[in-house]
Every structure is written in C-alpha cells, then in structure tokens.
Amino acid sequence: MSEVTYTEAEIEKIKDRILEALEMVIDPELGIDIVNLGLIYDIRFEQDGSTEIDMTLTTIGCPLADLLTDQIHDAMKEVPEVTKTEVKLVWTPAWSVEK
C-alpha cells in the first residue's frame, strides 16, 4: 500500500475541515462550540493522518474535560484523512472571555 503525500495546500484544507468538525463540539455549560469559544489553540496534521489538537478549557479543573475530549474524538471521525487524534490540554495562554 502506498503512502499518501499531502501538499501544504491540502493540509491547510484538511485543517479547515478539522475545524469545521470541531464546531460540532458544543461546550454544554455555555452552549457555544469550542472553536468559536476560542478553546482550540493549535492543530497539527501529519502526513500519516495523525493529528494533535492543542486546546484549553474555560477553567483549570473543568469537569467537562473528558466529555469534550471524547466529543472531539467523535468529531474527527467526520474527517477521513485523520487516522489518529491526540488532544493536549494547554493552559498558556490562559483562556478569557475576550478570546
């Protein structure tokens, strides 16, 4: 089986589709999707389809971390190029309502 090689432009389109899929993940406390809420800080998509998503939460110790992570994994099933997803919680910069 030959390995697929994506161009930079294709990777950017895939990352756009990843963001669109992440818009389906709604913060249940605020009723806003995690993209427009500003919780997604970075997306890294590799040639093998593995994807790392840096995200934060509205508060440290947020009880919804596991729920949101599970929903992110479910949303990534909508992007066929994504073969594996790792969600990394980051706290810098701190999230604020202005983001």
Short mmCIF file of N, CA and C in Angstrom, two decimals:
data_model
loop_
_atom_site.label_atom_id
_atom_site.label_comp_id
_atom_site.label_asym_id
_atom_site.label_seq_id
_atom_site.Cartn_x
_atom_site.Cartn_y
_atom_site.Cartn_z
N MET A 1 0.85 -1.18 0.00
CA MET A 1 0.00 0.00 0.00
C MET A 1 0.89 1.24 0.00
N SER A 2 0.64 2.15 -0.91
CA SER A 2 1.47 3.35 -0.99
C SER A 2 0.97 4.40 -0.01
N GLU A 3 1.91 5.16 0.50
CA GLU A 3 1.59 6.21 1.47
C GLU A 3 1.16 7.47 0.72
N VAL A 4 0.11 8.11 1.21
CA VAL A 4 -0.37 9.35 0.61
C VAL A 4 0.54 10.49 1.07
N THR A 5 0.86 11.38 0.14
CA THR A 5 1.62 12.57 0.49
C THR A 5 0.74 13.78 0.20
N TYR A 6 0.54 14.59 1.22
CA TYR A 6 -0.29 15.78 1.09
C TYR A 6 0.58 17.01 0.86
N THR A 7 0.12 17.90 0.00
CA THR A 7 0.80 19.18 -0.19
C THR A 7 0.42 20.09 0.98
N GLU A 8 1.15 21.18 1.12
CA GLU A 8 0.82 22.15 2.17
C GLU A 8 -0.60 22.69 1.99
N ALA A 9 -0.99 22.94 0.75
CA ALA A 9 -2.34 23.44 0.48
C ALA A 9 -3.40 22.41 0.89
N GLU A 10 -3.13 21.14 0.61
CA GLU A 10 -4.07 20.08 1.00
C GLU A 10 -4.15 19.97 2.52
N ILE A 11 -3.02 20.10 3.19
CA ILE A 11 -3.01 20.04 4.65
C ILE A 11 -3.83 21.18 5.24
N GLU A 12 -3.70 22.37 4.65
CA GLU A 12 -4.50 23.51 5.14
C GLU A 12 -5.99 23.25 4.96
N LYS A 13 -6.38 22.64 3.83
CA LYS A 13 -7.79 22.32 3.61
C LYS A 13 -8.27 21.27 4.61
N ILE A 14 -7.42 20.29 4.90
CA ILE A 14 -7.78 19.27 5.89
C ILE A 14 -7.94 19.93 7.26
N LYS A 15 -7.03 20.82 7.61
CA LYS A 15 -7.14 21.52 8.90
C LYS A 15 -8.41 22.36 8.97
N ASP A 16 -8.82 22.94 7.84
CA ASP A 16 -10.09 23.68 7.81
C ASP A 16 -11.25 22.73 8.08
N ARG A 17 -11.21 21.52 7.49
CA ARG A 17 -12.27 20.55 7.71
C ARG A 17 -12.26 20.05 9.16
N ILE A 18 -11.06 19.94 9.74
CA ILE A 18 -10.96 19.57 11.15
C ILE A 18 -11.65 20.64 12.01
N LEU A 19 -11.37 21.91 11.72
CA LEU A 19 -12.03 23.00 12.46
C LEU A 19 -13.54 22.95 12.29
N GLU A 20 -14.01 22.67 11.07
CA GLU A 20 -15.45 22.57 10.84
C GLU A 20 -16.05 21.44 11.68
N ALA A 21 -15.35 20.31 11.73
CA ALA A 21 -15.83 19.18 12.54
C ALA A 21 -15.84 19.55 14.02
N LEU A 22 -14.82 20.29 14.46
CA LEU A 22 -14.75 20.69 15.87
C LEU A 22 -15.87 21.66 16.24
N GLU A 23 -16.43 22.36 15.26
CA GLU A 23 -17.55 23.26 15.54
C GLU A 23 -18.80 22.49 15.95
N MET A 24 -18.79 21.17 15.76
CA MET A 24 -19.91 20.34 16.21
C MET A 24 -19.82 20.04 17.71
N VAL A 25 -18.65 20.31 18.31
CA VAL A 25 -18.45 20.04 19.74
C VAL A 25 -18.88 21.29 20.52
N ILE A 26 -19.94 21.15 21.27
CA ILE A 26 -20.54 22.27 21.99
C ILE A 26 -20.20 22.18 23.48
N ASP A 27 -19.72 23.28 24.04
CA ASP A 27 -19.49 23.34 25.49
C ASP A 27 -20.88 23.33 26.14
N PRO A 28 -21.20 22.28 26.92
CA PRO A 28 -22.55 22.17 27.46
C PRO A 28 -22.90 23.25 28.49
N GLU A 29 -21.91 23.84 29.12
CA GLU A 29 -22.20 24.89 30.10
C GLU A 29 -22.55 26.21 29.43
N LEU A 30 -21.87 26.51 28.32
CA LEU A 30 -22.06 27.81 27.66
C LEU A 30 -22.90 27.74 26.39
N GLY A 31 -23.07 26.54 25.82
CA GLY A 31 -23.88 26.38 24.62
C GLY A 31 -23.22 26.93 23.36
N ILE A 32 -21.91 27.07 23.37
CA ILE A 32 -21.15 27.60 22.23
C ILE A 32 -20.14 26.54 21.83
N ASP A 33 -19.89 26.42 20.51
CA ASP A 33 -18.92 25.42 20.08
C ASP A 33 -17.51 25.81 20.52
N ILE A 34 -16.65 24.80 20.65
CA ILE A 34 -15.32 25.02 21.21
C ILE A 34 -14.41 25.84 20.30
N VAL A 35 -14.70 25.89 19.00
CA VAL A 35 -13.89 26.70 18.09
C VAL A 35 -14.20 28.17 18.31
N ASN A 36 -15.48 28.53 18.22
CA ASN A 36 -15.88 29.93 18.37
C ASN A 36 -15.73 30.42 19.81
N LEU A 37 -15.66 29.50 20.75
CA LEU A 37 -15.40 29.86 22.14
C LEU A 37 -13.93 30.18 22.36
N GLY A 38 -13.09 29.80 21.39
CA GLY A 38 -11.66 30.10 21.49
C GLY A 38 -10.86 29.07 22.27
N LEU A 39 -11.40 27.85 22.39
CA LEU A 39 -10.70 26.83 23.17
C LEU A 39 -9.65 26.07 22.35
N ILE A 40 -9.72 26.14 21.03
CA ILE A 40 -8.75 25.45 20.18
C ILE A 40 -7.60 26.40 19.89
N TYR A 41 -6.40 26.00 20.32
CA TYR A 41 -5.22 26.86 20.14
C TYR A 41 -4.39 26.47 18.93
N ASP A 42 -4.30 25.17 18.62
CA ASP A 42 -3.45 24.75 17.50
C ASP A 42 -3.90 23.37 17.03
N ILE A 43 -3.69 23.13 15.72
CA ILE A 43 -3.95 21.83 15.12
C ILE A 43 -2.73 21.47 14.30
N ARG A 44 -2.19 20.27 14.55
CA ARG A 44 -1.07 19.77 13.76
C ARG A 44 -1.51 18.48 13.09
N PHE A 45 -1.45 18.48 11.76
CA PHE A 45 -1.83 17.30 10.97
C PHE A 45 -0.57 16.77 10.29
N GLU A 46 -0.28 15.50 10.49
CA GLU A 46 0.91 14.87 9.92
C GLU A 46 0.55 14.06 8.68
N GLN A 47 1.55 13.76 7.88
CA GLN A 47 1.35 13.02 6.63
C GLN A 47 0.67 11.67 6.85
N ASP A 48 0.90 11.04 7.99
CA ASP A 48 0.30 9.73 8.25
C ASP A 48 -1.14 9.83 8.77
N GLY A 49 -1.66 11.05 8.86
CA GLY A 49 -3.03 11.26 9.31
C GLY A 49 -3.17 11.49 10.80
N SER A 50 -2.06 11.34 11.54
CA SER A 50 -2.14 11.61 12.98
C SER A 50 -2.30 13.11 13.20
N THR A 51 -3.13 13.44 14.15
CA THR A 51 -3.49 14.83 14.40
C THR A 51 -3.36 15.14 15.88
N GLU A 52 -2.73 16.26 16.17
CA GLU A 52 -2.64 16.74 17.55
C GLU A 52 -3.42 18.05 17.63
N ILE A 53 -4.26 18.13 18.63
CA ILE A 53 -5.07 19.33 18.85
C ILE A 53 -4.73 19.89 20.22
N ASP A 54 -4.23 21.12 20.24
CA ASP A 54 -3.99 21.83 21.50
C ASP A 54 -5.24 22.61 21.83
N MET A 55 -5.76 22.36 23.02
CA MET A 55 -6.95 23.10 23.44
C MET A 55 -6.82 23.45 24.91
N THR A 56 -7.60 24.42 25.30
CA THR A 56 -7.67 24.79 26.70
C THR A 56 -9.11 24.64 27.15
N LEU A 57 -9.35 24.91 28.39
CA LEU A 57 -10.69 24.88 28.96
C LEU A 57 -10.98 26.24 29.58
N THR A 58 -12.23 26.49 29.85
CA THR A 58 -12.59 27.80 30.40
C THR A 58 -12.03 27.98 31.81
N THR A 59 -11.83 26.87 32.53
CA THR A 59 -11.23 26.93 33.86
C THR A 59 -10.37 25.70 34.09
N ILE A 60 -9.28 25.86 34.83
CA ILE A 60 -8.46 24.71 35.22
C ILE A 60 -9.32 23.82 36.12
N GLY A 61 -9.26 22.53 35.87
CA GLY A 61 -10.07 21.61 36.66
C GLY A 61 -11.50 21.49 36.18
N CYS A 62 -11.76 22.00 34.98
CA CYS A 62 -13.11 21.93 34.41
C CYS A 62 -13.58 20.48 34.39
N PRO A 63 -14.74 20.19 34.94
CA PRO A 63 -15.22 18.81 34.99
C PRO A 63 -15.62 18.25 33.62
N LEU A 64 -15.64 19.09 32.61
CA LEU A 64 -16.07 18.66 31.28
C LEU A 64 -14.92 18.22 30.38
N ALA A 65 -13.70 18.19 30.89
CA ALA A 65 -12.53 17.87 30.06
C ALA A 65 -12.68 16.53 29.36
N ASP A 66 -13.05 15.49 30.09
CA ASP A 66 -13.18 14.17 29.47
C ASP A 66 -14.31 14.13 28.46
N LEU A 67 -15.43 14.75 28.78
CA LEU A 67 -16.56 14.79 27.86
C LEU A 67 -16.17 15.49 26.56
N LEU A 68 -15.54 16.65 26.65
CA LEU A 68 -15.14 17.38 25.45
C LEU A 68 -14.11 16.61 24.65
N THR A 69 -13.17 15.96 25.32
CA THR A 69 -12.16 15.16 24.62
C THR A 69 -12.83 14.01 23.86
N ASP A 70 -13.77 13.33 24.49
CA ASP A 70 -14.50 12.25 23.81
C ASP A 70 -15.25 12.78 22.60
N GLN A 71 -15.88 13.94 22.74
CA GLN A 71 -16.63 14.53 21.63
C GLN A 71 -15.69 14.94 20.49
N ILE A 72 -14.49 15.40 20.83
CA ILE A 72 -13.51 15.74 19.80
C ILE A 72 -13.12 14.49 19.02
N HIS A 73 -12.86 13.40 19.71
CA HIS A 73 -12.52 12.14 19.03
C HIS A 73 -13.66 11.71 18.11
N ASP A 74 -14.91 11.84 18.57
CA ASP A 74 -16.06 11.50 17.73
C ASP A 74 -16.13 12.41 16.50
N ALA A 75 -15.89 13.70 16.69
CA ALA A 75 -15.96 14.66 15.58
C ALA A 75 -14.90 14.37 14.53
N MET A 76 -13.74 13.88 14.95
CA MET A 76 -12.66 13.61 14.00
C MET A 76 -12.99 12.46 13.06
N LYS A 77 -13.99 11.65 13.41
CA LYS A 77 -14.45 10.59 12.51
C LYS A 77 -15.06 11.16 11.24
N GLU A 78 -15.44 12.44 11.28
CA GLU A 78 -16.02 13.11 10.11
C GLU A 78 -14.97 13.55 9.10
N VAL A 79 -13.70 13.45 9.47
CA VAL A 79 -12.60 13.86 8.59
C VAL A 79 -11.82 12.60 8.23
N PRO A 80 -12.07 12.04 7.04
CA PRO A 80 -11.49 10.73 6.70
C PRO A 80 -9.97 10.69 6.68
N GLU A 81 -9.32 11.81 6.48
CA GLU A 81 -7.86 11.83 6.44
C GLU A 81 -7.23 11.65 7.82
N VAL A 82 -8.00 11.93 8.86
CA VAL A 82 -7.50 11.81 10.23
C VAL A 82 -7.54 10.34 10.65
N THR A 83 -6.37 9.79 10.97
CA THR A 83 -6.28 8.39 11.37
C THR A 83 -6.16 8.22 12.88
N LYS A 84 -5.64 9.23 13.55
CA LYS A 84 -5.43 9.17 15.00
C LYS A 84 -5.48 10.60 15.53
N THR A 85 -6.09 10.78 16.69
CA THR A 85 -6.20 12.11 17.27
C THR A 85 -5.67 12.10 18.70
N GLU A 86 -4.84 13.08 18.99
CA GLU A 86 -4.39 13.29 20.37
C GLU A 86 -4.78 14.71 20.78
N VAL A 87 -5.49 14.81 21.88
CA VAL A 87 -5.91 16.11 22.40
C VAL A 87 -4.99 16.45 23.56
N LYS A 88 -4.35 17.61 23.45
CA LYS A 88 -3.45 18.07 24.51
C LYS A 88 -4.07 19.29 25.18
N LEU A 89 -4.25 19.21 26.49
CA LEU A 89 -4.75 20.37 27.23
C LEU A 89 -3.59 21.28 27.56
N VAL A 90 -3.73 22.54 27.20
CA VAL A 90 -2.70 23.54 27.47
C VAL A 90 -3.34 24.68 28.26
N TRP A 91 -2.54 25.35 29.05
CA TRP A 91 -3.07 26.40 29.92
C TRP A 91 -2.44 27.76 29.64
N THR A 92 -1.54 27.81 28.65
CA THR A 92 -0.90 29.06 28.28
C THR A 92 -1.11 29.29 26.80
N PRO A 93 -1.64 30.41 26.40
CA PRO A 93 -2.15 31.48 27.25
C PRO A 93 -3.47 31.08 27.90
N ALA A 94 -3.73 31.66 29.03
CA ALA A 94 -4.97 31.37 29.74
C ALA A 94 -6.16 31.85 28.92
N TRP A 95 -7.24 31.06 28.93
CA TRP A 95 -8.45 31.44 28.21
C TRP A 95 -9.13 32.59 28.94
N SER A 96 -9.71 33.48 28.16
CA SER A 96 -10.54 34.53 28.75
C SER A 96 -11.71 34.78 27.83
N VAL A 97 -12.72 35.41 28.34
CA VAL A 97 -13.93 35.67 27.57
C VAL A 97 -13.66 36.56 26.35
N GLU A 98 -12.57 37.31 26.36
CA GLU A 98 -12.24 38.21 25.25
C GLU A 98 -11.76 37.46 24.01
N LYS A 99 -11.35 36.21 24.16
CA LYS A 99 -10.74 35.49 23.03
C LYS A 99 -11.72 35.19 21.96
#
